[in-house]
PDB file of N, CA and C in Angstrom:
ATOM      1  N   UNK A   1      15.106  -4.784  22.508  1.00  0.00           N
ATOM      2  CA  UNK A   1      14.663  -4.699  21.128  1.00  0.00           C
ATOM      3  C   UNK A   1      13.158  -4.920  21.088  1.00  0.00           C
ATOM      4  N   UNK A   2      12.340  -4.094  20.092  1.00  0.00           N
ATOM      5  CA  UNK A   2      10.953  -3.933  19.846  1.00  0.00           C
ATOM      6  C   UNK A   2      10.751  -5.437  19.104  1.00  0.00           C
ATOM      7  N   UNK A   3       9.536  -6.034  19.903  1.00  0.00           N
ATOM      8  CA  UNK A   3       9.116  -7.377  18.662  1.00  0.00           C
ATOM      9  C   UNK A   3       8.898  -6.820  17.574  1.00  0.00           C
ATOM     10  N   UNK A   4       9.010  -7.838  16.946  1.00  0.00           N
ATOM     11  CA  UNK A   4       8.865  -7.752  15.292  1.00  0.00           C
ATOM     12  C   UNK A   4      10.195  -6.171  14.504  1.00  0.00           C
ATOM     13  N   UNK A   5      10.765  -6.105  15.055  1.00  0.00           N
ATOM     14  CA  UNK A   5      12.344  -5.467  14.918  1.00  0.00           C
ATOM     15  C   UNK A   5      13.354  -6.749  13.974  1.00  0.00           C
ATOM     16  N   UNK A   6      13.200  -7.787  14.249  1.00  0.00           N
ATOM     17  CA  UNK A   6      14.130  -8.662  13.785  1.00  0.00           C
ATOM     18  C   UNK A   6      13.456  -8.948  12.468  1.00  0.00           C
ATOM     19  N   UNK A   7      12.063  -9.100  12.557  1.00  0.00           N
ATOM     20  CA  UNK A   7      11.222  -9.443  11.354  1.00  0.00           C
ATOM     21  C   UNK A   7      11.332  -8.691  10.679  1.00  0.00           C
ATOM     22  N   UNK A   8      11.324  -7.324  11.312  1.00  0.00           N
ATOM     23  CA  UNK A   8      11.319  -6.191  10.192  1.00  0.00           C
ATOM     24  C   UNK A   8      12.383  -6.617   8.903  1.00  0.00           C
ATOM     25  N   UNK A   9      13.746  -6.554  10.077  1.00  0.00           N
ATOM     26  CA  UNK A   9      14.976  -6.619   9.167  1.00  0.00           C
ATOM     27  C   UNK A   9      15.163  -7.610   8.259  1.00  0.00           C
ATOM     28  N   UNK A  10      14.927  -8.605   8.913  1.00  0.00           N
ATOM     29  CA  UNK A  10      15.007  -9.898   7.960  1.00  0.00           C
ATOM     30  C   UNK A  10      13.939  -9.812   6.271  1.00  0.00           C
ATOM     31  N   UNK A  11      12.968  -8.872   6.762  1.00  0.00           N
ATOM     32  CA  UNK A  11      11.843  -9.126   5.156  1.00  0.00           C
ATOM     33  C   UNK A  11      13.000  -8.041   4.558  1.00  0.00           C
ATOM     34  N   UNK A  12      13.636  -6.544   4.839  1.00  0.00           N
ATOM     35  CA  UNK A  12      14.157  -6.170   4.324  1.00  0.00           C
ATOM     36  C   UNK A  12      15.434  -6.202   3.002  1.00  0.00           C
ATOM     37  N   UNK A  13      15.561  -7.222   4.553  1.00  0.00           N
ATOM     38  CA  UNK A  13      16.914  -8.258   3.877  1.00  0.00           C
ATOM     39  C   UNK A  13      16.416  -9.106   2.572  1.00  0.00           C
ATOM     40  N   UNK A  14      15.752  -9.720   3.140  1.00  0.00           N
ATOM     41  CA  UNK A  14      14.873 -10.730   2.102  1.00  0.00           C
ATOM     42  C   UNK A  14      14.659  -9.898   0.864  1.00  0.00           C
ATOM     43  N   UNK A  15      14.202  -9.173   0.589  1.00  0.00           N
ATOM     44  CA  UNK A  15      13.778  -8.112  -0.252  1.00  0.00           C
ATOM     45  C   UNK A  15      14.674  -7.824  -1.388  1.00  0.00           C
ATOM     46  N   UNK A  16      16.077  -7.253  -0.135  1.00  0.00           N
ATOM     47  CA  UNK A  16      17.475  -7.033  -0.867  1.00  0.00           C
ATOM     48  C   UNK A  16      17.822  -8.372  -1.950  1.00  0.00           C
ATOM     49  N   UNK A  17      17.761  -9.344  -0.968  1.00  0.00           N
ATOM     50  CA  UNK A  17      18.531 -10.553  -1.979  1.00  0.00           C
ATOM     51  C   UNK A  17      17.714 -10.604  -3.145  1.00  0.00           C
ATOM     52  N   UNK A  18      16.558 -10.802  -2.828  1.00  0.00           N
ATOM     53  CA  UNK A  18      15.592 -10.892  -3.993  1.00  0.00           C
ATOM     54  C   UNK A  18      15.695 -10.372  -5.418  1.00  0.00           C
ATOM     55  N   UNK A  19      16.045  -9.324  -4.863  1.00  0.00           N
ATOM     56  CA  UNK A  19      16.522  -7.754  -5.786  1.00  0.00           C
ATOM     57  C   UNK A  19      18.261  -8.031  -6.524  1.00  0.00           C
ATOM     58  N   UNK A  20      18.989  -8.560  -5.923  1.00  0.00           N
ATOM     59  CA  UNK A  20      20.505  -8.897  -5.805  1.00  0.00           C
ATOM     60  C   UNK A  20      20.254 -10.301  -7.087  1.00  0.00           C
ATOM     61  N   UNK A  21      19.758 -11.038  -6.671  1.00  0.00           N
ATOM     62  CA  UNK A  21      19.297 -12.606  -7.344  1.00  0.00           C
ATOM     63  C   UNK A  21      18.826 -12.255  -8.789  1.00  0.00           C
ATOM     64  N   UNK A  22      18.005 -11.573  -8.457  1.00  0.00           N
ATOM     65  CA  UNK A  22      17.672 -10.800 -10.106  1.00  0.00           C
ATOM     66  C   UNK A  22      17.782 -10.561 -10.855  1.00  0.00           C
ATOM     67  N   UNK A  23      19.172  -8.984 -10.779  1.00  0.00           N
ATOM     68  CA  UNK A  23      20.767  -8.521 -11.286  1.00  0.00           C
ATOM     69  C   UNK A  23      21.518 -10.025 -11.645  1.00  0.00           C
ATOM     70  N   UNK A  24      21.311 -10.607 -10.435  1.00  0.00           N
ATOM     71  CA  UNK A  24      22.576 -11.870 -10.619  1.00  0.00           C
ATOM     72  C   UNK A  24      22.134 -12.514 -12.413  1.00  0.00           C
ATOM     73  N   UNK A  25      20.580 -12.882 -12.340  1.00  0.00           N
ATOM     74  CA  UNK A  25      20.263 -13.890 -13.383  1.00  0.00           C
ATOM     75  C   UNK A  25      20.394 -12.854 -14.540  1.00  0.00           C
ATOM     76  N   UNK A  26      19.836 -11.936 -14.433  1.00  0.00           N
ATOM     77  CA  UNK A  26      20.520 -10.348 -15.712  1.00  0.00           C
ATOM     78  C   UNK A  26      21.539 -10.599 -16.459  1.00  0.00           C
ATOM     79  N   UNK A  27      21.989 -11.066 -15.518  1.00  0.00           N
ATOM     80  CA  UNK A  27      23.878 -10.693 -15.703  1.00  0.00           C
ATOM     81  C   UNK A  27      24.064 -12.139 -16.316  1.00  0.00           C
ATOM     82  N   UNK A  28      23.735 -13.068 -15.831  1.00  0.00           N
ATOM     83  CA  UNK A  28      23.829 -14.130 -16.023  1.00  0.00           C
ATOM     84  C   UNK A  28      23.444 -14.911 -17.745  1.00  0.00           C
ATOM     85  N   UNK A  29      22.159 -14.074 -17.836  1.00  0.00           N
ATOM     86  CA  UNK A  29      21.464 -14.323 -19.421  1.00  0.00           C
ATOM     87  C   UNK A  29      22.154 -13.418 -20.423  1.00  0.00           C
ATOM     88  N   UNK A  30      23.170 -12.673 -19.708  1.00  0.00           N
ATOM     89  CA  UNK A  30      23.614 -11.546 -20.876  1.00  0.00           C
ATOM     90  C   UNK A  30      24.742 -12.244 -21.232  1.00  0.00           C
ATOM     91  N   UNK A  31      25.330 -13.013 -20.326  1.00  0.00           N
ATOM     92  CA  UNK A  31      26.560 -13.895 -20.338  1.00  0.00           C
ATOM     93  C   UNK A  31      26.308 -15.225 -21.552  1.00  0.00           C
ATOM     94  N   UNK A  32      25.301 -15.555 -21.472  1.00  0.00           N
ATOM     95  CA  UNK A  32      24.773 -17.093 -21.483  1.00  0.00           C
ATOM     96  C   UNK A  32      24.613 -17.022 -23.106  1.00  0.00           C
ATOM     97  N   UNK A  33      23.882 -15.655 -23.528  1.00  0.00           N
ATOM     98  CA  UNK A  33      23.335 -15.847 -24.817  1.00  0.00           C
ATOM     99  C   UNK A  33      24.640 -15.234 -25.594  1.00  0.00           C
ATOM    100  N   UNK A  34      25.491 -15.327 -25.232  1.00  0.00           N
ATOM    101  CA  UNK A  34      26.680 -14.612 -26.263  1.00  0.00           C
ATOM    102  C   UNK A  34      26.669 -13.158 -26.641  1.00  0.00           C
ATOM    103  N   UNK A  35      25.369 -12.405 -25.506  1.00  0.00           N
ATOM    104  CA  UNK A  35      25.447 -11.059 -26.420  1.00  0.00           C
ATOM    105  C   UNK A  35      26.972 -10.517 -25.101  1.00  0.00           C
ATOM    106  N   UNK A  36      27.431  -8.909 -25.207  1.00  0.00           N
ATOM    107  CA  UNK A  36      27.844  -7.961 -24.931  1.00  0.00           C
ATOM    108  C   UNK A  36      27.164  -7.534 -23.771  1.00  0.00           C
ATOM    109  N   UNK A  37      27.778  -8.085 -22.440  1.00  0.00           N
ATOM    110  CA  UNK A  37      26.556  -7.435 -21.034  1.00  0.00           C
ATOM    111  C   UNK A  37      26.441  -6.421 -20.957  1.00  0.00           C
ATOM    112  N   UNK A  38      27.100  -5.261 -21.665  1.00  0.00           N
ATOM    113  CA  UNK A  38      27.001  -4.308 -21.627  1.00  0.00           C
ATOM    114  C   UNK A  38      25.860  -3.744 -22.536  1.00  0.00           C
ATOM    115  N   UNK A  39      25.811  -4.553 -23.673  1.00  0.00           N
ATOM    116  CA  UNK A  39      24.538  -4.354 -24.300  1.00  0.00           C
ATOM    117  C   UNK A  39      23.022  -4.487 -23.685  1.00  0.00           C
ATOM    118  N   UNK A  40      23.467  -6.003 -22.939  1.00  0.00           N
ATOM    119  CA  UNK A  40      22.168  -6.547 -23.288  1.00  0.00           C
ATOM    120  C   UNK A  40      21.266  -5.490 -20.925  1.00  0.00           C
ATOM    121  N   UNK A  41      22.276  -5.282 -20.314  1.00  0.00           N
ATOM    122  CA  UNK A  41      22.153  -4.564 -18.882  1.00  0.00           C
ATOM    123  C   UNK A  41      22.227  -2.897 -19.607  1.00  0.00           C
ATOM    124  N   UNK A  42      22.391  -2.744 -20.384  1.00  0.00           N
ATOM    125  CA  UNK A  42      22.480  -1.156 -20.261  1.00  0.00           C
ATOM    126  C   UNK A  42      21.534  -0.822 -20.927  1.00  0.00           C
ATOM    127  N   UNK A  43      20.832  -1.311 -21.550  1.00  0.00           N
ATOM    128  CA  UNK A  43      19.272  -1.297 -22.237  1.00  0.00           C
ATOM    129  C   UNK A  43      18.840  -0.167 -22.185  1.00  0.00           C
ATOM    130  N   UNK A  44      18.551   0.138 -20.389  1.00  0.00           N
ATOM    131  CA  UNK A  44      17.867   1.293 -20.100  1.00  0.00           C
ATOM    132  C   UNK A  44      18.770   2.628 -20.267  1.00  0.00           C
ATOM    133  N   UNK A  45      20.273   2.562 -20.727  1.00  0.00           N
ATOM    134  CA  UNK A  45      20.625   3.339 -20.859  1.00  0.00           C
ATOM    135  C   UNK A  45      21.197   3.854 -19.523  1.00  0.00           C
ATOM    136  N   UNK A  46      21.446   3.715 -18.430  1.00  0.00           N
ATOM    137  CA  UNK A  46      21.475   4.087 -17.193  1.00  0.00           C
ATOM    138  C   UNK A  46      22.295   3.184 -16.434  1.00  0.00           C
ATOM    139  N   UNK A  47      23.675   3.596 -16.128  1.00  0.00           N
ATOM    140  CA  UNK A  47      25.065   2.734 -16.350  1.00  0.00           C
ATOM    141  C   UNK A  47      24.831   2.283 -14.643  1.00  0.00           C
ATOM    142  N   UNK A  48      23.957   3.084 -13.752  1.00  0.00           N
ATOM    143  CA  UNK A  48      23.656   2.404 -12.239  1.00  0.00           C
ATOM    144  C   UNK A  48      22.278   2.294 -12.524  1.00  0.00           C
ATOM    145  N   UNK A  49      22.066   1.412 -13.414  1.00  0.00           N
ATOM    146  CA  UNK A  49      20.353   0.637 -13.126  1.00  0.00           C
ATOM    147  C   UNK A  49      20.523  -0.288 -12.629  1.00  0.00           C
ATOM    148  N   UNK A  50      21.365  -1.541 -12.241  1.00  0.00           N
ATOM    149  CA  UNK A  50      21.323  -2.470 -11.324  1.00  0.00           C
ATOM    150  C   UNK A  50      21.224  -2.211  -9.698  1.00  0.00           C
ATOM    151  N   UNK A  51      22.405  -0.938  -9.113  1.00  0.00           N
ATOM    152  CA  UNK A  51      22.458  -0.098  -7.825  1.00  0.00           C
ATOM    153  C   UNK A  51      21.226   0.646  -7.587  1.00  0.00           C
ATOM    154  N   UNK A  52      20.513   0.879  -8.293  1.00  0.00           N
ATOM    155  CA  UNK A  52      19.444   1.704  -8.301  1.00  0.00           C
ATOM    156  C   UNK A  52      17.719   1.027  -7.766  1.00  0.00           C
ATOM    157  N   UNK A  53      17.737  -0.210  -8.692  1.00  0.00           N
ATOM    158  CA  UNK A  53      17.059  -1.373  -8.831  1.00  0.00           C
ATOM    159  C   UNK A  53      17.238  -1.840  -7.268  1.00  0.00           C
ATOM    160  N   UNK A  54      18.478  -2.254  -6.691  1.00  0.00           N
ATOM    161  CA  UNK A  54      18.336  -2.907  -5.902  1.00  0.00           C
ATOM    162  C   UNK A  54      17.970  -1.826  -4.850  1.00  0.00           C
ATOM    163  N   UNK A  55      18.519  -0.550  -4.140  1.00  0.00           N
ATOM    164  CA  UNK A  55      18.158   0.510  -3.553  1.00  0.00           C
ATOM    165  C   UNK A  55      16.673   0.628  -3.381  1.00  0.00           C
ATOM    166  N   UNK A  56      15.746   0.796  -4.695  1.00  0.00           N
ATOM    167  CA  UNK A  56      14.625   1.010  -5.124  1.00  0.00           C
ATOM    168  C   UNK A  56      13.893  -0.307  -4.306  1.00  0.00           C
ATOM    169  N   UNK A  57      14.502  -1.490  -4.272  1.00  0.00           N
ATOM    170  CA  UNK A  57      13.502  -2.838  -4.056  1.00  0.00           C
ATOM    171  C   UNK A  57      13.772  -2.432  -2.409  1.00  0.00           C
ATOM    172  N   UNK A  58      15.194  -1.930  -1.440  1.00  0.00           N
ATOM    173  CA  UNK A  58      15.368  -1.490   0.017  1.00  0.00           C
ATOM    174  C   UNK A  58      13.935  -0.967   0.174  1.00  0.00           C
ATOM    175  N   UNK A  59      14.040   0.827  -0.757  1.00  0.00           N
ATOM    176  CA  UNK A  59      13.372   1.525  -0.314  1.00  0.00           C
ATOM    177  C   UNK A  59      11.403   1.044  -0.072  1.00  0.00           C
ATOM    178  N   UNK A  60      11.704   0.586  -1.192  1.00  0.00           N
ATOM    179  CA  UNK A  60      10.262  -0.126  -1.230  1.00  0.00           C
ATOM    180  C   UNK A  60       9.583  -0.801  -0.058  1.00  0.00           C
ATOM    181  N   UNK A  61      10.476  -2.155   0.247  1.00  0.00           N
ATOM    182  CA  UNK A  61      10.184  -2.872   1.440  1.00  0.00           C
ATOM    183  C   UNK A  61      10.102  -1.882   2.923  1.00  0.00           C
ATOM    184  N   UNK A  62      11.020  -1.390   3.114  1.00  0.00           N
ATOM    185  CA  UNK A  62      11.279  -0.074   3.939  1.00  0.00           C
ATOM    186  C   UNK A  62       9.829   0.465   4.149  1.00  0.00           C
ATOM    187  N   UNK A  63       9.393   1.162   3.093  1.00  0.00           N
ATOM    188  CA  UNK A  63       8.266   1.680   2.998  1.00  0.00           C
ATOM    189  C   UNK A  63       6.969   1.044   3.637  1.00  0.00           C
ATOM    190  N   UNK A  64       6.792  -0.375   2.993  1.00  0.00           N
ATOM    191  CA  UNK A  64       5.699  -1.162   3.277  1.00  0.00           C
ATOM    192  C   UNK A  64       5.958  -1.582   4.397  1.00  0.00           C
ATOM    193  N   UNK A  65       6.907  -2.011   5.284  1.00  0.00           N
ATOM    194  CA  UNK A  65       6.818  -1.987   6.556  1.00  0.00           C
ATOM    195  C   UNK A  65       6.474  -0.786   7.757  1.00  0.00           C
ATOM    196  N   UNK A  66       6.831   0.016   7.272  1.00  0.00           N
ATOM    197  CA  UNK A  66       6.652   1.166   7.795  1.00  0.00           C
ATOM    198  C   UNK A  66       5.076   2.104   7.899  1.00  0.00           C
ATOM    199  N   UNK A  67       4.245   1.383   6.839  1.00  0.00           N
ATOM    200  CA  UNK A  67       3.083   1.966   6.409  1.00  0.00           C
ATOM    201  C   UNK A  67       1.996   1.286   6.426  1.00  0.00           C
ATOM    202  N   UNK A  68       2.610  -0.224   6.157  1.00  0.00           N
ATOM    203  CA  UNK A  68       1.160  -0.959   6.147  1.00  0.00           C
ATOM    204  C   UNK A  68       1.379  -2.076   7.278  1.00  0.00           C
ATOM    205  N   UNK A  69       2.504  -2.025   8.149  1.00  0.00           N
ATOM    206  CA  UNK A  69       2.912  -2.917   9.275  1.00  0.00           C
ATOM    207  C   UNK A  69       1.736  -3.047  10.398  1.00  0.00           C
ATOM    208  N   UNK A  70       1.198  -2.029  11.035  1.00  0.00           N
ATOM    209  CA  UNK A  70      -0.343  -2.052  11.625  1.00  0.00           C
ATOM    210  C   UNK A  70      -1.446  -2.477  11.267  1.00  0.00           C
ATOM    211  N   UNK A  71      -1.664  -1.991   9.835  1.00  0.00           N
ATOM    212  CA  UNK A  71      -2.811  -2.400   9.306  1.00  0.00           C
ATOM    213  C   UNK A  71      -3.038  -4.190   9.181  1.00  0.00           C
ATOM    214  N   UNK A  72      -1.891  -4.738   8.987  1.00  0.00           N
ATOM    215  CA  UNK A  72      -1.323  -6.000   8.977  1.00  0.00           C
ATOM    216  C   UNK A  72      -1.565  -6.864  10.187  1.00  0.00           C
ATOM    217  N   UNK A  73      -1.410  -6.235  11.306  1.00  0.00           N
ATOM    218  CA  UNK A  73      -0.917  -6.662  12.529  1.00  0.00           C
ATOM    219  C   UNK A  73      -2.673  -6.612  12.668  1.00  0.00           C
ATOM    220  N   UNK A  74      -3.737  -5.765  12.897  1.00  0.00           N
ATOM    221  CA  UNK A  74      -5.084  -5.098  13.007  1.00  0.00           C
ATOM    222  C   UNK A  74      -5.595  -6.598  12.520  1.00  0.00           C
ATOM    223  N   UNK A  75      -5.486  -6.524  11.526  1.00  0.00           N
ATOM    224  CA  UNK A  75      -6.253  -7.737  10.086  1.00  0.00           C
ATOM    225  C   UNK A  75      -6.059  -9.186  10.923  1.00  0.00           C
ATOM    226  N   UNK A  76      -5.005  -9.186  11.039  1.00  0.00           N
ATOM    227  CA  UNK A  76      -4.364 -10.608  11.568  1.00  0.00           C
ATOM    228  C   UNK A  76      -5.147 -10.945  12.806  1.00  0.00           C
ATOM    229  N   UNK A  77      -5.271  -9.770  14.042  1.00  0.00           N
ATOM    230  CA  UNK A  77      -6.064  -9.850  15.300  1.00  0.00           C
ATOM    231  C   UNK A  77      -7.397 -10.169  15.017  1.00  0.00           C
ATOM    232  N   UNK A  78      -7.963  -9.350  14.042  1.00  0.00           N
ATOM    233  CA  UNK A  78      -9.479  -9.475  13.264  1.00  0.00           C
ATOM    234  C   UNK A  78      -9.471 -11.330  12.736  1.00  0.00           C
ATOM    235  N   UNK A  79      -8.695 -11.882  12.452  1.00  0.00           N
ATOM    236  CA  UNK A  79      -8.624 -13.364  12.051  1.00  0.00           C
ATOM    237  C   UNK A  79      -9.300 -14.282  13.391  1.00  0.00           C
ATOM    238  N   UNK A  80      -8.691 -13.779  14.212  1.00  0.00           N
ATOM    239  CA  UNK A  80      -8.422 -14.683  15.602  1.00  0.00           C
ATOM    240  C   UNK A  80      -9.517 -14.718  16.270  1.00  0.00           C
TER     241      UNK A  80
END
């Protein structure tokens, strides 16, 4: 396995929950205040905006590892 392979996954991961934790408290305040979760999560109108949201926060992290992972690594050597 390539260093920084495990790191990768783990910020990914990290990312995910982040994204997951989010939905969770969503869900949670729609519960809490007595409204209709269906009201208060469907807002956007878009019955997979939570699946989407969290996908979107994958793709994201995905991305920034993938793109700015060197430039990162460069900067960090430039520290030392």
């Amino acid at each position: 396995v390539k260093d920084g392979a495990w790191l990768s996954v783990l910020t990914v991961c990290m990312c995910a929950t982040i994204s997951v934790f989010y939905e969770f408290l969503e869900w949670f305040v729609a519960i809490s205040t007595g409204e209709s979760a269906d009201a208060f999560l469907g807002t956007q109108g878009y019955a997979w905006d939570t699946q989407s949201d969290m996908l979107y926060a994958c793709i994201g992290a995905t991305c920034a590892i993938l793109l700015l992972s060197k430039t990162q690594d460069k900067s960090i050597e430039k520290l030392k």
